[in-house]
Amino acid sequence: MSDDQSLPDDALEPGTVRRVGPWAVGSSGGEDFAVSRRCRHQLADLSKGSVDADGCLVCPWHGSRYDVRTGRMVSGPKGFLAYRGRSPGYTQIVLAYGRYLRLRVGRVVRGGGRLRVE
Ligand code: FES
C-alpha cells in the first residue's frame, strides 16, 4: 500500500522524522510521536527535521526545538535570526509564542504492518 496517510511500521528509525499526512512522525526515547508539521517560527516542514540527543524534535530551518510529548517549543530559532545587537529579544519572542501556541499532538497507531496517526 502506498499513500501519504500511513507508513510501514518499520519506517521509524531512531533520530529520523517522517511525514504522515499533516503530521511529523518519529521516535523519541523509544516512543513513537506525532506532532503537526508546521514550525511555529516560519512554518518549516518539521517532517524534514531530526530528533536530538534529548529526544526533542529539531526544526530543519533555524533549529527551534520541540518537546514531542506536549508540542511545546523548548528553545527558539538559532543563528542569524537571533539578530544580535538589533533586536536582542527576537528569539525570546518566538519562544514565548511557540510555548503558547503549541504544536498539535497526535497518537501513532500501529496495525496491519502500517502506522497511522489519530
Ligand atoms: S522555521 Fe523553524 S526555527 Fe525557523
PDB file of C-alpha atoms and ligand atoms in Angstrom:
ATOM      1  CA  MET A   1       0.000   0.000   0.000  1.00  0.00           C
ATOM      2  CA  SER A   2       1.333   3.410  -0.921  1.00  0.00           C
ATOM      3  CA  ASP A   3      -0.266   6.552   0.486  1.00  0.00           C
ATOM      4  CA  ASP A   4       0.738   9.583   2.487  1.00  0.00           C
ATOM      5  CA  GLN A   5      -1.568   8.761   5.398  1.00  0.00           C
ATOM      6  CA  SER A   6       0.456   5.821   6.731  1.00  0.00           C
ATOM      7  CA  LEU A   7       3.941   4.310   6.763  1.00  0.00           C
ATOM      8  CA  PRO A   8       5.292   0.785   7.020  1.00  0.00           C
ATOM      9  CA  ASP A   9       5.567   0.097  10.736  1.00  0.00           C
ATOM     10  CA  ASP A  10       9.346  -0.374  10.486  1.00  0.00           C
ATOM     11  CA  ALA A  11       9.861   3.100   8.957  1.00  0.00           C
ATOM     12  CA  LEU A  12      10.789   4.981  12.136  1.00  0.00           C
ATOM     13  CA  GLU A  13      14.488   4.606  12.718  1.00  0.00           C
ATOM     14  CA  PRO A  14      15.818   6.358  15.844  1.00  0.00           C
ATOM     15  CA  GLY A  15      16.581  10.026  15.186  1.00  0.00           C
ATOM     16  CA  THR A  16      14.596  10.246  11.956  1.00  0.00           C
ATOM     17  CA  VAL A  17      11.341  12.043  11.298  1.00  0.00           C
ATOM     18  CA  ARG A  18       8.864  11.161   8.567  1.00  0.00           C
ATOM     19  CA  ARG A  19       5.721  12.648   7.115  1.00  0.00           C
ATOM     20  CA  VAL A  20       2.291  11.073   7.558  1.00  0.00           C
ATOM     21  CA  GLY A  21      -0.311  13.404   6.042  1.00  0.00           C
ATOM     22  CA  PRO A  22      -0.317  16.607   8.142  1.00  0.00           C
ATOM     23  CA  TRP A  23       1.897  15.048  10.821  1.00  0.00           C
ATOM     24  CA  ALA A  24       5.619  14.848  11.553  1.00  0.00           C
ATOM     25  CA  VAL A  25       6.144  11.366  12.971  1.00  0.00           C
ATOM     26  CA  GLY A  26       9.201   9.929  14.671  1.00  0.00           C
ATOM     27  CA  SER A  27      10.626   8.052  17.595  1.00  0.00           C
ATOM     28  CA  SER A  28      11.902   9.698  20.770  1.00  0.00           C
ATOM     29  CA  GLY A  29      13.194   7.765  23.758  1.00  0.00           C
ATOM     30  CA  GLY A  30      11.839   4.565  22.247  1.00  0.00           C
ATOM     31  CA  GLU A  31       8.323   6.004  21.958  1.00  0.00           C
ATOM     32  CA  ASP A  32       6.531   6.945  18.744  1.00  0.00           C
ATOM     33  CA  PHE A  33       5.349  10.530  18.445  1.00  0.00           C
ATOM     34  CA  ALA A  34       3.258  12.607  16.045  1.00  0.00           C
ATOM     35  CA  VAL A  35       3.044  16.396  16.008  1.00  0.00           C
ATOM     36  CA  SER A  36       1.672  18.865  13.488  1.00  0.00           C
ATOM     37  CA  ARG A  37       4.194  19.595  10.725  1.00  0.00           C
ATOM     38  CA  ARG A  38       4.476  23.402  10.608  1.00  0.00           C
ATOM     39  CA  CYS A  39       7.087  25.073  12.770  1.00  0.00           C
ATOM     40  CA  ARG A  40       5.700  27.929  14.875  1.00  0.00           C
ATOM     41  CA  HIS A  41       8.515  30.204  13.720  1.00  0.00           C
ATOM     42  CA  GLN A  42       8.350  30.389   9.896  1.00  0.00           C
ATOM     43  CA  LEU A  43       6.314  27.296   9.035  1.00  0.00           C
ATOM     44  CA  ALA A  44       9.161  24.956   8.030  1.00  0.00           C
ATOM     45  CA  ASP A  45       8.100  21.364   7.464  1.00  0.00           C
ATOM     46  CA  LEU A  46       9.040  19.594  10.697  1.00  0.00           C
ATOM     47  CA  SER A  47       8.836  16.199   8.972  1.00  0.00           C
ATOM     48  CA  LYS A  48      12.199  17.209   7.439  1.00  0.00           C
ATOM     49  CA  GLY A  49      13.668  17.761  10.910  1.00  0.00           C
ATOM     50  CA  SER A  50      15.514  15.449  13.244  1.00  0.00           C
ATOM     51  CA  VAL A  51      15.442  14.185  16.823  1.00  0.00           C
ATOM     52  CA  ASP A  52      18.314  15.359  19.023  1.00  0.00           C
ATOM     53  CA  ALA A  53      20.076  13.575  21.899  1.00  0.00           C
ATOM     54  CA  ASP A  54      17.491  14.942  24.357  1.00  0.00           C
ATOM     55  CA  GLY A  55      14.630  13.481  22.308  1.00  0.00           C
ATOM     56  CA  CYS A  56      13.452  16.883  21.072  1.00  0.00           C
ATOM     57  CA  LEU A  57      12.254  17.480  17.519  1.00  0.00           C
ATOM     58  CA  VAL A  58      14.592  19.989  15.843  1.00  0.00           C
ATOM     59  CA  CYS A  59      13.345  22.275  13.074  1.00  0.00           C
ATOM     60  CA  PRO A  60      15.374  21.874   9.844  1.00  0.00           C
ATOM     61  CA  TRP A  61      15.498  25.630   9.113  1.00  0.00           C
ATOM     62  CA  HIS A  62      16.639  27.504  12.239  1.00  0.00           C
ATOM     63  CA  GLY A  63      16.888  24.820  14.898  1.00  0.00           C
ATOM     64  CA  SER A  64      13.936  25.550  17.160  1.00  0.00           C
ATOM     65  CA  ARG A  65      13.397  22.530  19.399  1.00  0.00           C
ATOM     66  CA  TYR A  66      10.085  20.979  20.480  1.00  0.00           C
ATOM     67  CA  ASP A  67       9.026  18.644  23.264  1.00  0.00           C
ATOM     68  CA  VAL A  68       7.236  15.969  21.219  1.00  0.00           C
ATOM     69  CA  ARG A  69       5.091  14.868  24.184  1.00  0.00           C
ATOM     70  CA  THR A  70       3.447  18.280  24.574  1.00  0.00           C
ATOM     71  CA  GLY A  71       4.170  20.112  21.298  1.00  0.00           C
ATOM     72  CA  ARG A  72       5.748  22.934  23.291  1.00  0.00           C
ATOM     73  CA  MET A  73       8.736  24.844  21.861  1.00  0.00           C
ATOM     74  CA  VAL A  74      11.603  24.427  24.335  1.00  0.00           C
ATOM     75  CA  SER A  75      14.208  26.567  22.562  1.00  0.00           C
ATOM     76  CA  GLY A  76      13.838  29.183  19.844  1.00  0.00           C
ATOM     77  CA  PRO A  77      15.481  29.800  16.470  1.00  0.00           C
ATOM     78  CA  LYS A  78      19.274  29.959  16.225  1.00  0.00           C
ATOM     79  CA  GLY A  79      21.868  31.655  14.053  1.00  0.00           C
ATOM     80  CA  PHE A  80      21.409  34.925  12.234  1.00  0.00           C
ATOM     81  CA  LEU A  81      17.798  35.087  13.354  1.00  0.00           C
ATOM     82  CA  ALA A  82      18.976  35.943  16.846  1.00  0.00           C
ATOM     83  CA  TYR A  83      19.576  39.471  15.394  1.00  0.00           C
ATOM     84  CA  ARG A  84      22.221  40.211  17.953  1.00  0.00           C
ATOM     85  CA  GLY A  85      22.540  43.904  18.629  1.00  0.00           C
ATOM     86  CA  ARG A  86      19.453  44.884  16.642  1.00  0.00           C
ATOM     87  CA  SER A  87      16.649  43.033  18.332  1.00  0.00           C
ATOM     88  CA  PRO A  88      18.011  41.025  21.235  1.00  0.00           C
ATOM     89  CA  GLY A  89      14.539  39.849  22.249  1.00  0.00           C
ATOM     90  CA  TYR A  90      13.575  38.274  18.935  1.00  0.00           C
ATOM     91  CA  THR A  91      14.383  34.666  19.839  1.00  0.00           C
ATOM     92  CA  GLN A  92      12.655  35.114  23.183  1.00  0.00           C
ATOM     93  CA  ILE A  93       9.532  36.478  21.487  1.00  0.00           C
ATOM     94  CA  VAL A  94       9.401  33.495  19.108  1.00  0.00           C
ATOM     95  CA  LEU A  95       9.987  31.144  22.032  1.00  0.00           C
ATOM     96  CA  ALA A  96       7.155  32.689  24.044  1.00  0.00           C
ATOM     97  CA  TYR A  97       4.853  32.366  21.023  1.00  0.00           C
ATOM     98  CA  GLY A  98       5.907  28.722  20.476  1.00  0.00           C
ATOM     99  CA  ARG A  99       5.295  27.926  24.117  1.00  0.00           C
ATOM    100  CA  TYR A 100       1.861  29.484  23.995  1.00  0.00           C
ATOM    101  CA  LEU A 101       0.770  28.116  20.610  1.00  0.00           C
ATOM    102  CA  ARG A 102       1.945  24.521  20.814  1.00  0.00           C
ATOM    103  CA  LEU A 103       2.115  22.002  18.002  1.00  0.00           C
ATOM    104  CA  ARG A 104      -0.826  19.638  17.887  1.00  0.00           C
ATOM    105  CA  VAL A 105      -0.016  16.197  19.276  1.00  0.00           C
ATOM    106  CA  GLY A 106      -1.401  13.058  17.640  1.00  0.00           C
ATOM    107  CA  ARG A 107      -1.343   9.415  18.599  1.00  0.00           C
ATOM    108  CA  VAL A 108       0.571   6.896  16.495  1.00  0.00           C
ATOM    109  CA  VAL A 109      -1.358   3.690  15.963  1.00  0.00           C
ATOM    110  CA  ARG A 110       0.237   0.534  14.582  1.00  0.00           C
ATOM    111  CA  GLY A 111      -1.648  -2.270  12.928  1.00  0.00           C
ATOM    112  CA  GLY A 112      -1.616  -4.441   9.843  1.00  0.00           C
ATOM    113  CA  GLY A 113       2.048  -3.686   9.240  1.00  0.00           C
ATOM    114  CA  ARG A 114       1.395   0.068   8.960  1.00  0.00           C
ATOM    115  CA  LEU A 115       1.420   3.049  11.284  1.00  0.00           C
ATOM    116  CA  ARG A 116      -1.086   5.864  11.174  1.00  0.00           C
ATOM    117  CA  VAL A 117      -1.909   8.902  13.274  1.00  0.00           C
ATOM    118  CA  GLU A 118      -5.168   9.511  15.097  1.00  0.00           C
TER     119      GLU A 118
HETATM  120  S1  FES B   1      11.137  27.847  10.709  1.00  0.00           S
HETATM  121 FE1  FES B   1      11.509  26.525  12.365  1.00  0.00          FE
HETATM  122  S2  FES B   1      13.022  27.537  13.535  1.00  0.00           S
HETATM  123 FE2  FES B   1      12.641  28.858  11.860  1.00  0.00          FE
END
